Coordinates of C-alpha atoms in Angstrom, one line a residue:
Chain A
X1 CA -23.0 17.0 -29.3
X2 CA -24.1 13.9 -27.3
X3 CA -22.2 13.2 -24.2
X4 CA -20.5 9.7 -24.6
X5 CA -18.5 9.8 -21.4
X6 CA -21.6 8.4 -19.1
X7 CA -22.1 5.1 -21.1
X8 CA -18.3 4.7 -21.1
X9 CA -18.0 5.4 -17.5
X10 CA -20.7 2.7 -16.7
X11 CA -18.8 0.1 -18.7
X12 CA -15.6 1.2 -17.0
X13 CA -17.0 0.5 -13.9
X14 CA -18.4 -2.9 -14.9
X15 CA -14.9 -3.6 -16.2
X16 CA -13.3 -2.4 -12.9
X17 CA -15.4 -4.9 -10.9
X18 CA -14.4 -7.8 -13.3
X19 CA -10.7 -6.9 -13.2
X20 CA -10.6 -6.8 -9.4
X21 CA -12.7 -10.3 -9.3
X22 CA -10.1 -11.7 -11.8
X23 CA -7.1 -10.3 -9.9
X24 CA -8.5 -12.3 -6.8
X25 CA -7.6 -15.4 -8.2
X26 CA -4.1 -16.6 -9.1
X27 CA -5.0 -18.2 -12.4
X28 CA -6.6 -15.1 -13.8
X29 CA -5.0 -12.4 -11.9
X30 CA -3.0 -11.0 -15.1
X31 CA -6.0 -10.6 -17.1
X32 CA -7.6 -8.8 -14.3
X33 CA -5.2 -5.7 -14.6
X34 CA -5.8 -5.6 -18.5
X35 CA -9.5 -5.5 -17.9
X36 CA -9.1 -2.5 -15.7
X37 CA -6.4 -1.0 -17.8
X38 CA -8.4 -1.1 -21.1
X39 CA -11.3 0.3 -19.3
X40 CA -9.2 3.0 -17.8
X41 CA -7.9 4.0 -21.1
X42 CA -11.5 4.4 -22.9
X43 CA -12.6 6.5 -19.7
X44 CA -9.7 8.9 -20.0
X45 CA -9.9 8.9 -23.9
X46 CA -13.6 9.8 -23.5
X47 CA -13.1 12.5 -20.9
X48 CA -10.7 14.3 -23.3
X49 CA -13.5 14.8 -25.8
X50 CA -15.9 16.2 -23.3
X51 CA -17.3 19.4 -25.1
X52 CA -16.1 22.9 -23.8
X53 CA -12.9 21.7 -22.4
X54 CA -10.1 24.4 -22.6
X55 CA -6.3 24.1 -21.9
X56 CA -5.9 21.2 -23.9
X57 CA -2.2 21.6 -24.5
X58 CA -1.7 21.8 -20.8
X59 CA -3.8 18.7 -20.4
X60 CA -1.9 16.8 -23.0
X61 CA 1.4 18.0 -21.6
X62 CA 0.6 17.1 -18.1
X63 CA -0.4 13.7 -19.2
X64 CA 2.8 13.1 -21.3
X65 CA 5.0 14.3 -18.4
X66 CA 3.1 12.0 -15.9
X67 CA 3.1 9.0 -18.2
X68 CA 6.7 9.0 -19.3
X69 CA 7.9 9.4 -15.5
X70 CA 5.5 6.8 -14.2
X71 CA 6.2 4.2 -17.1
X72 CA 10.2 4.6 -16.7
X73 CA 10.2 4.7 -12.8
X74 CA 7.7 1.7 -12.8
X75 CA 9.9 -0.2 -15.3
X76 CA 13.2 0.5 -13.9
X77 CA 12.4 -0.3 -10.3
X78 CA 13.4 -3.7 -9.0
X79 CA 10.6 -6.1 -7.9
X80 CA 11.9 -5.9 -4.3
X81 CA 11.3 -2.2 -4.3
X82 CA 7.7 -2.6 -5.3
X83 CA 6.2 -1.6 -2.0
X84 CA 7.4 1.8 -1.8
X85 CA 6.2 2.4 -5.6
X86 CA 2.9 1.2 -4.7
X87 CA 3.1 3.8 -1.8
X88 CA 4.3 6.9 -3.9
X89 CA 1.9 6.2 -6.9
X90 CA -1.0 6.1 -4.1
X91 CA 0.3 9.3 -2.9
X92 CA 0.1 10.8 -6.2
X93 CA -3.4 9.8 -6.6
X94 CA -4.5 11.5 -3.3
X95 CA -2.6 14.5 -4.5
X96 CA -4.6 14.7 -7.7
X97 CA -7.8 14.2 -5.5
X98 CA -6.6 17.2 -3.4
X99 CA -5.9 19.0 -6.3
X100 CA -9.5 18.7 -7.6
X101 CA -10.6 19.7 -4.1
X102 CA -8.3 22.8 -4.0
X103 CA -9.8 24.0 -7.3
X104 CA -13.5 23.4 -6.2
X105 CA -12.9 25.2 -3.1
X106 CA -11.1 28.3 -4.6
X107 CA -13.8 28.7 -6.9
X108 CA -16.6 28.5 -4.2
X109 CA -18.8 27.9 -7.0
X110 CA -21.0 25.1 -6.1
X111 CA -23.3 24.6 -3.1
X112 CA -21.9 24.5 0.3
X113 CA -22.9 20.8 0.7
X114 CA -20.7 20.2 -2.3
X115 CA -18.0 22.1 -0.7
X116 CA -18.1 20.4 2.6
X117 CA -17.8 17.1 0.7
X118 CA -15.0 18.4 -1.1
X119 CA -13.4 19.7 2.0
X120 CA -13.7 16.4 3.8
X121 CA -12.1 14.7 0.7
X122 CA -9.2 17.1 0.7
X123 CA -8.7 16.2 4.4
X124 CA -8.5 12.5 3.8
X125 CA -6.2 13.2 0.5
X126 CA -4.0 15.4 2.3
X127 CA -3.3 13.0 5.1
X128 CA -2.9 10.1 2.5
X129 CA -0.4 11.9 0.2
X130 CA 1.9 13.1 3.2
X131 CA 1.8 9.7 4.9
X132 CA 2.4 7.9 1.5
X133 CA 5.6 10.0 0.9
X134 CA 6.8 9.1 4.4
X135 CA 6.0 5.5 3.7
X136 CA 7.8 5.8 0.5
X137 CA 10.9 7.4 2.1
X138 CA 11.2 4.9 5.0
X139 CA 11.0 2.0 2.8
X140 CA 13.5 3.5 0.4
X141 CA 15.9 4.2 3.4
X142 CA 16.0 7.8 2.7
X143 CA 14.7 8.5 6.3
X144 CA 15.1 6.0 9.3
X145 CA 12.7 3.1 9.4
X146 CA 12.4 3.1 13.3
X147 CA 9.6 4.9 14.8
X148 CA 10.4 8.6 15.1
X149 CA 8.9 9.5 18.7
X150 CA 9.1 12.7 20.6
X151 CA 7.3 13.9 23.7
X152 CA 4.0 15.1 23.5
X153 CA 3.6 13.7 20.2
X154 CA 0.0 12.5 20.3
X155 CA -1.0 16.2 21.6
X156 CA 1.1 17.8 18.9
X157 CA -0.6 15.8 16.3
X158 CA -4.0 16.3 17.5
X159 CA -3.6 20.3 17.8
X160 CA -2.2 20.2 14.1
X161 CA -5.0 18.6 12.7
X162 CA -7.6 20.4 15.0
X163 CA -6.4 23.8 13.9
X164 CA -6.2 22.6 10.3
X165 CA -9.8 21.5 10.4
X166 CA -10.7 24.8 12.3
X167 CA -9.3 26.7 9.3
X168 CA -11.4 24.5 6.9
X169 CA -14.7 25.3 8.8
X170 CA -13.6 29.1 8.8
X171 CA -13.4 28.8 5.0
X172 CA -16.6 26.9 4.7
X173 CA -18.6 29.4 6.9
X174 CA -17.1 32.2 5.1
X175 CA -15.8 33.8 8.3
X176 CA -13.4 36.7 7.7
X177 CA -12.6 37.4 11.3
X178 CA -8.7 36.8 11.3
X179 CA -8.0 36.5 7.5
X180 CA -10.1 36.5 4.4
X181 CA -12.0 33.3 3.9
X182 CA -10.1 32.2 0.8
X183 CA -6.6 32.6 2.5
X184 CA -7.8 30.2 5.2
X185 CA -7.4 27.4 2.6
X186 CA -3.6 27.9 2.7
X187 CA -3.1 27.0 6.3
X188 CA -5.9 24.4 6.1
X189 CA -3.9 22.6 3.4
X190 CA -0.4 23.0 5.2
X191 CA -1.9 21.9 8.4
X192 CA -3.7 18.8 7.2
X193 CA -0.7 17.6 5.0
X194 CA 1.7 18.3 7.9
X195 CA -0.8 16.2 9.9
X196 CA -0.2 13.3 7.4
X197 CA 3.5 13.6 7.9
X198 CA 3.3 13.5 11.7
X199 CA 0.9 10.7 11.9
X200 CA 3.1 8.5 9.7
X201 CA 6.4 9.3 11.6
X202 CA 5.9 7.2 14.7
X203 CA 5.0 4.1 12.5
X204 CA 7.9 1.4 12.2
X205 CA 8.9 -0.1 9.0
X206 CA 7.2 -3.6 10.1
X207 CA 3.9 -2.1 9.8
X208 CA 4.3 -0.3 6.5
X209 CA 2.3 -2.7 4.5
X210 CA -0.8 -2.2 6.5
X211 CA -0.3 1.5 6.6
X212 CA 0.0 1.6 2.8
X213 CA -3.1 -0.3 2.4
X214 CA -4.9 2.1 4.7
X215 CA -3.6 5.1 2.5
X216 CA -4.8 3.1 -0.5
X217 CA -8.2 2.8 1.0
X218 CA -8.1 6.6 2.1
X219 CA -7.0 7.7 -1.4
X220 CA -10.2 5.5 -2.8
X221 CA -12.4 7.4 -0.3
X222 CA -10.8 10.9 -1.1
X223 CA -11.5 10.1 -4.8
X224 CA -15.0 9.1 -4.3
X225 CA -15.7 12.3 -2.3
X226 CA -14.0 14.5 -4.8
X227 CA -16.3 12.6 -7.5
X228 CA -19.3 13.6 -5.4
X229 CA -18.2 17.1 -5.4
X230 CA -17.8 17.5 -9.0
X231 CA -20.6 15.1 -9.8
X232 CA -18.7 12.4 -11.6
X233 CA -20.3 9.0 -11.1
X234 CA -17.2 7.1 -12.2
X235 CA -15.2 8.7 -9.6
X236 CA -17.7 8.0 -6.9
X237 CA -18.1 4.2 -7.6
X238 CA -14.4 3.3 -8.4
X239 CA -13.4 5.6 -5.3
X240 CA -15.7 3.9 -2.8
X241 CA -14.9 0.4 -4.5
X242 CA -11.5 1.0 -3.6
X243 CA -12.2 2.6 -0.4
X244 CA -14.3 -0.6 0.9
X245 CA -11.8 -3.1 -0.8
X246 CA -8.7 -1.3 0.7
X247 CA -10.3 -1.3 4.1
X248 CA -11.0 -5.0 4.1
X249 CA -7.4 -5.7 2.7
X250 CA -6.1 -3.5 5.7
X251 CA -7.9 -5.4 8.2
X252 CA -6.8 -8.8 6.6
X253 CA -3.3 -7.8 6.6
X254 CA -3.3 -6.5 10.2
X255 CA -5.1 -9.8 11.1
X256 CA -2.2 -11.7 9.3
X257 CA 0.4 -9.9 11.4
X258 CA -1.8 -10.0 14.7
X259 CA -1.8 -6.3 14.8
X260 CA -4.8 -4.1 15.4
X261 CA -5.0 -1.1 12.9
X262 CA -5.7 1.2 15.9
X263 CA -2.5 0.1 17.8
X264 CA -0.6 0.6 14.5
X265 CA -1.9 4.0 14.3
X266 CA -1.1 4.8 17.7
X267 CA 2.3 4.3 16.6
X268 CA 5.5 2.7 18.0
X269 CA 6.2 -0.9 18.1
X270 CA 6.2 -2.1 21.9
X271 CA 8.5 0.9 22.7
X272 CA 8.5 0.5 26.5
X273 CA 9.0 -3.2 27.4
X274 CA 11.5 -4.2 24.4
X275 CA 14.6 -3.0 26.6
X276 CA 13.8 -4.9 29.7
X277 CA 14.4 -8.2 28.5
X278 CA 18.0 -9.9 28.0
X279 CA 18.5 -13.0 25.9
X280 CA 20.9 -15.7 27.2
X281 CA 23.5 -17.5 25.0
X282 CA 25.7 -16.1 22.2
X283 CA 25.7 -15.8 18.5
X284 CA 27.6 -18.8 16.9
X285 CA 29.2 -17.6 13.2
X286 CA 29.4 -20.7 10.9
X287 CA 31.5 -20.9 7.5
X288 CA 29.5 -21.5 4.2
X289 CA 31.7 -24.8 3.9
X290 CA 30.2 -26.1 7.2
X291 CA 26.7 -25.1 5.9
X292 CA 27.3 -26.9 2.6
X293 CA 28.2 -30.2 4.6
X294 CA 25.1 -29.6 6.9
X295 CA 23.0 -29.5 4.0
X296 CA 24.4 -32.1 2.1
X297 CA 24.0 -34.6 4.9
X298 CA 20.4 -33.6 5.7
X299 CA 17.2 -35.5 4.5
X300 CA 14.8 -32.6 5.0
X301 CA 15.7 -28.9 4.4
X302 CA 13.3 -26.0 5.0
X303 CA 14.2 -22.7 3.5
X304 CA 12.8 -19.5 5.3
X305 CA 13.0 -16.6 3.2
X306 CA 12.5 -12.7 4.6
X307 CA 13.3 -9.5 3.7
X308 CA 17.1 -10.1 3.8
X309 CA 16.5 -12.3 0.8
X310 CA 14.4 -9.5 -1.0
X311 CA 17.1 -6.8 -0.4
X312 CA 20.0 -9.1 -1.5
X313 CA 17.9 -10.1 -4.6
X314 CA 19.0 -13.7 -3.6
X315 CA 15.8 -15.5 -4.9
X316 CA 17.6 -16.7 -7.9
X317 CA 20.7 -18.2 -6.2
X318 CA 18.1 -19.5 -3.6
X319 CA 16.3 -21.4 -6.5
X320 CA 19.8 -22.8 -7.7
X321 CA 20.3 -24.0 -4.2
X322 CA 16.9 -25.7 -3.7
X323 CA 17.5 -27.3 -7.3
X324 CA 20.7 -28.7 -6.2
X325 CA 19.5 -30.0 -2.9
X326 CA 16.5 -31.7 -4.8
X327 CA 18.9 -33.2 -7.4
X328 CA 20.8 -34.8 -4.5
X329 CA 17.5 -36.4 -3.3
X330 CA 17.0 -34.0 -0.3
X331 CA 13.4 -33.0 0.4
X332 CA 13.0 -29.3 0.3
X333 CA 10.4 -26.9 1.1
X334 CA 9.8 -23.1 1.4
X335 CA 8.2 -22.0 4.5
X336 CA 6.4 -18.7 3.6
X337 CA 5.2 -16.5 6.5
X338 CA 2.3 -14.4 5.1
X339 CA 4.0 -11.2 6.2
X340 CA 7.5 -12.0 5.6
X341 CA 9.3 -9.1 3.6
X342 CA 7.5 -5.9 3.4
X343 CA 4.0 -6.7 2.2
X344 CA 1.8 -10.0 2.3
X345 CA 2.7 -12.2 -0.5
X346 CA 6.1 -10.6 -1.1
X347 CA 8.1 -13.7 -0.8
X348 CA 5.6 -15.7 -3.1
X349 CA 6.2 -12.9 -5.8
X350 CA 9.8 -12.9 -5.5
X351 CA 10.1 -16.8 -5.7
X352 CA 7.8 -16.9 -8.6
X353 CA 9.9 -14.4 -10.2
X354 CA 12.8 -16.8 -9.9
X355 CA 10.8 -19.7 -10.9
X356 CA 10.6 -21.8 -7.8
X357 CA 7.7 -24.3 -8.2
X358 CA 4.5 -23.4 -6.5
X359 CA 4.2 -26.8 -4.8
X360 CA 7.4 -26.3 -3.0
X361 CA 6.0 -23.3 -1.2
X362 CA 4.2 -24.1 2.1
X363 CA 2.2 -21.6 4.2
X364 CA 2.7 -20.9 7.8
X365 CA 0.4 -23.6 9.2
X366 CA 1.6 -26.3 6.9
X367 CA 5.2 -25.5 7.5
X368 CA 4.7 -25.5 11.4
X369 CA 3.3 -29.0 11.0
X370 CA 6.7 -30.1 9.3
X371 CA 9.4 -28.3 11.2
X372 CA 9.9 -31.1 13.8
X373 CA 11.0 -33.3 11.0
X374 CA 13.4 -30.8 9.5
X375 CA 17.2 -31.3 9.7
X376 CA 18.2 -28.0 8.6
X377 CA 16.1 -24.7 8.2
X378 CA 17.8 -22.2 6.4
X379 CA 16.8 -18.8 7.5
X380 CA 17.4 -16.3 4.7
X381 CA 17.2 -12.9 6.0
X382 CA 14.0 -13.3 8.1
X383 CA 13.8 -12.1 11.7
X384 CA 10.7 -11.0 13.3
X385 CA 8.4 -13.8 11.7
X386 CA 10.8 -16.5 13.2
X387 CA 11.3 -14.9 16.6
X388 CA 10.1 -17.1 19.4
X389 CA 9.8 -14.1 21.5
X390 CA 6.4 -13.7 20.0
X391 CA 5.4 -16.6 22.2
X392 CA 6.4 -14.6 25.5
X393 CA 3.7 -12.5 26.9
X394 CA 5.0 -8.8 27.4
X395 CA 7.3 -8.7 24.5
X396 CA 6.5 -6.4 21.6
X397 CA 6.0 -9.2 19.1
X398 CA 3.7 -11.2 21.6
X399 CA 1.0 -12.9 19.8
X400 CA 2.1 -12.7 16.3
X401 CA 1.8 -16.1 14.8
X402 CA 5.3 -17.1 13.8
X403 CA 7.0 -19.8 11.8
X404 CA 8.2 -22.5 14.4
X405 CA 11.7 -22.6 13.2
X406 CA 13.1 -23.3 16.6
X407 CA 11.3 -26.7 16.4
X408 CA 13.6 -27.9 13.6
X409 CA 16.8 -30.0 14.4
X410 CA 19.4 -27.4 13.2
X411 CA 18.9 -23.8 12.2
X412 CA 21.3 -21.7 10.0
X413 CA 20.6 -18.0 9.8
X414 CA 21.8 -16.0 7.0
X415 CA 22.2 -12.4 8.0
X416 CA 23.8 -9.2 7.0
X417 CA 25.1 -8.4 10.5
X418 CA 24.2 -8.7 14.0
X419 CA 21.2 -6.0 13.9
X420 CA 17.6 -6.5 15.0
X421 CA 14.4 -6.7 12.8
X422 CA 12.0 -4.3 12.1
X423 CA 10.4 -4.7 15.3
X424 CA 13.8 -3.8 17.0
X425 CA 13.8 -6.5 19.6
X426 CA 16.2 -9.4 20.0
X427 CA 15.7 -12.6 18.3
X428 CA 15.8 -15.7 20.9
X429 CA 16.3 -17.9 17.9
X430 CA 19.6 -16.6 16.9
X431 CA 21.0 -17.4 20.5
X432 CA 19.9 -21.1 20.6
X433 CA 22.4 -23.9 20.6
X434 CA 21.3 -25.2 17.6
X435 CA 21.4 -22.4 15.7
X436 CA 24.5 -21.0 13.6
X437 CA 24.9 -17.5 12.0
X438 CA 26.1 -17.2 8.5
X439 CA 27.1 -13.3 8.1
X440 CA 27.3 -11.6 4.9
X441 CA 25.1 -10.6 1.9
X442 CA 22.5 -13.3 1.4
X443 CA 23.3 -13.6 -2.5
X444 CA 27.0 -14.1 -1.9
X445 CA 26.6 -16.3 1.2
X446 CA 24.4 -18.6 -0.9
X447 CA 26.8 -18.5 -4.0
X448 CA 29.6 -19.8 -1.8
X449 CA 27.4 -22.5 -0.3
X450 CA 26.6 -23.5 -3.8
X451 CA 30.4 -23.6 -4.7
X452 CA 31.1 -25.5 -1.6
X453 CA 28.4 -28.1 -2.3
X454 CA 29.7 -28.7 -5.7
X455 CA 33.0 -29.8 -4.2
X456 CA 31.3 -32.4 -2.1
Chain B
X1 CA -20.7 38.0 5.3
X2 CA -23.1 37.1 8.0
X3 CA -25.5 36.5 5.3
X4 CA -23.5 33.7 4.1
X5 CA -23.2 32.2 7.6
X6 CA -27.2 31.9 7.8
X7 CA -27.2 30.7 4.3
X8 CA -24.6 27.9 5.0
X9 CA -26.6 26.2 7.5
X10 CA -29.9 26.6 5.6
X11 CA -28.2 25.5 2.6
X12 CA -27.0 22.3 4.2
X13 CA -30.6 21.8 5.3
X14 CA -32.1 22.3 2.0
X15 CA -29.3 20.5 0.2
X16 CA -29.7 17.4 2.6
X17 CA -33.4 17.2 2.0
X18 CA -33.1 17.4 -1.8
X19 CA -30.2 14.8 -1.2
X20 CA -32.8 12.6 0.7
X21 CA -35.6 13.0 -1.9
X22 CA -34.0 13.3 -5.3
X23 CA -30.4 12.0 -4.8
X24 CA -31.2 8.6 -3.2
X25 CA -29.3 7.1 -6.1
X26 CA -26.1 8.5 -4.7
X27 CA -26.6 6.4 -1.7
X28 CA -27.6 3.4 -3.3
X29 CA -24.3 3.7 -5.4
X30 CA -22.2 4.0 -2.4
X31 CA -23.9 1.1 -0.3
X32 CA -23.7 -1.2 -3.3
X33 CA -20.1 -0.2 -4.1
X34 CA -18.9 -1.1 -0.4
X35 CA -20.7 -4.3 -0.6
X36 CA -18.9 -5.0 -3.9
X37 CA -15.6 -4.1 -2.8
X38 CA -16.0 -6.1 0.4
X39 CA -17.1 -9.1 -1.6
X40 CA -14.5 -9.0 -4.1
X41 CA -11.8 -8.8 -1.6
X42 CA -12.8 -11.0 1.3
X43 CA -12.1 -14.5 -0.4
X44 CA -8.7 -13.4 -1.7
X45 CA -5.7 -15.7 -0.7
X46 CA -3.0 -13.8 1.3
X47 CA -0.3 -14.1 -1.5
X48 CA -2.5 -11.9 -3.8
X49 CA -2.9 -9.3 -1.2
X50 CA -0.1 -7.2 -2.5
X51 CA -0.9 -7.3 -6.2
X52 CA -4.3 -6.7 -5.4
X53 CA -3.5 -3.7 -3.3
X54 CA -1.5 -2.5 -6.4
X55 CA -4.3 -3.2 -8.7
X56 CA -6.9 -1.3 -6.5
X57 CA -4.1 1.5 -6.2
X58 CA -4.5 1.6 -10.0
X59 CA -8.1 1.9 -10.0
X60 CA -8.4 5.0 -7.8
X61 CA -6.2 6.5 -10.8
X62 CA -9.6 7.2 -12.2
X63 CA -9.1 10.5 -10.4
X64 CA -7.2 11.5 -13.6
X65 CA -10.7 12.0 -15.3
X66 CA -11.6 14.4 -12.5
X67 CA -8.1 16.0 -12.8
X68 CA -8.7 16.5 -16.6
X69 CA -12.1 18.0 -16.2
X70 CA -10.8 20.2 -13.5
X71 CA -7.9 21.7 -15.7
X72 CA -10.1 21.7 -18.6
X73 CA -12.5 24.0 -17.0
X74 CA -9.7 26.1 -15.3
X75 CA -10.2 29.9 -16.0
X76 CA -7.2 31.5 -14.3
X77 CA -3.5 30.8 -13.6
X78 CA -3.9 29.6 -10.0
X79 CA -6.4 27.0 -11.2
X80 CA -4.4 26.0 -14.2
X81 CA -1.1 25.6 -12.0
X82 CA -3.3 23.4 -9.6
X83 CA -5.1 21.5 -12.4
X84 CA -1.7 20.9 -14.2
X85 CA -0.1 19.4 -10.9
X86 CA -3.3 17.3 -10.4
X87 CA -3.2 15.8 -14.0
X88 CA 0.5 15.0 -13.7
X89 CA 0.0 13.4 -10.4
X90 CA -3.1 11.5 -11.5
X91 CA -1.2 10.0 -14.7
X92 CA 1.6 9.0 -12.2
X93 CA -0.9 7.0 -10.6
X94 CA -2.5 5.6 -13.5
X95 CA 0.5 4.7 -15.7
X96 CA 2.8 3.7 -12.6
X97 CA 0.2 1.8 -10.9
X98 CA -0.7 -0.2 -14.0
X99 CA 2.9 -0.9 -14.9
X100 CA 3.8 -2.1 -11.3
X101 CA 0.7 -4.3 -11.0
X102 CA 1.3 -5.8 -14.4
X103 CA 4.9 -6.7 -13.3
X104 CA 3.7 -8.3 -10.2
X105 CA 1.0 -10.1 -11.7
X106 CA 3.2 -11.4 -14.7
X107 CA 5.1 -13.6 -12.1
X108 CA 2.0 -15.5 -11.1
X109 CA 1.3 -16.5 -14.9
X110 CA 5.1 -17.7 -14.9
X111 CA 4.5 -19.7 -12.0
X112 CA 1.1 -21.2 -13.5
X113 CA 2.7 -22.0 -16.9
X114 CA 6.0 -23.2 -15.5
X115 CA 7.0 -26.5 -14.4

């Protein structure tokens, strides 16, 4: 029987690259995933017919279970929760890579060189799966988003990973001084997975997009290494491709947030300086009626969405509001910070979902040129990305390019409560004289404003 | 046992030589893949970063191919359990990754075709 997998793998890789290129352009993005999807289906199909495979019933059962759960979960999840779904599916891929590594290592069948590669891949995969799970739990709100910090954390993390790797080396060198070499694999896996958990804990919610992107790249590399260990070219090329693309993407995201990847991994979001600063002024609540009046008499309105709009699913109401204002002859634009929400482009996706016309969206630089002529800026659940504290040296946000909402004539902030942003620092903008606070769920608040506008 | 310890270093050395002499292909592949990955991503607008991350997340779902082979060649129960878990997880990566990416990207089409 001829092995048909190789030619199909080659075509798959070509289709993956074409798919990625197409996904990089808004006009062709949707066909990009289709290219990749069809290629993937062929590769998997061909692999199932590899001669000499046993356990076919188990294989099909496992695929069925994974496909049903994966499909239902991905279909049912709200658009706003997409980031954590990416995180958890990424973790699953890393887990699969580690499973392949585990089997290769237990068998001890191939050369030591391949085993070393498999072991390195397992370390990367284990860190990625554990970190992805933490990212998922944090974004899902099942564990607290604030950095989790304890004393001697860095030292503890270092010891855990060092001992884990040591067990890996004991295994590779077939050392049975303490325990049999095969059982060294158990502490190796436990400790490297444990390190993945520990590493992600001190990283706050604001940095999660960068972290997920980093884990995505790591999973790619783990897949590539495991592909090397089992001599599967498709896995090597696709894995390294994702590893490289994911690394660039991680750096691009970090740059957009003015954060360095190293600083993010070091953990904590300016934990020392933040408490020392006090903000003068007070928070001034406003009624939805007054907001409606302000908007109705404005000539230019800027809408500044943030995670609050996403979590309240308010994008549809926001679109209604902007349509109403435009119908009244008011100039409306949306000021989009590249990292507003939980991922770069998060706001664009949500507003596109609600059908907001693309030409109403202004990026950070365009918006900042326009703010001085804006009568009312409506900040909908955005916080850190509009915090002028980013201009004050020494604050945790210092250096992050922000939207200059404070330059507009009036500011209305829609906010659930008086809490702080992801960065955990006070927002000077909220205390300014021209700023009024409209408390409550963003969707309800905007509905009320719309009702009041209708009465005018 | 000590025989293995000696073997390990000689094996790496031998294997490394083999790699350099006969398996240059691997390194070509890796280098080219890195450049392709870099080129593909570096010109992408920020708004597509999230869908693209999701799309590349789907692509490393190719690990399912390896997981199927690992389970397909499993010969004892320990290997079967690990392999089975691996295939379930890899399938989640593939199917979930595809659906999530597709849902995100479908919104970009609406925008292009809409008013």
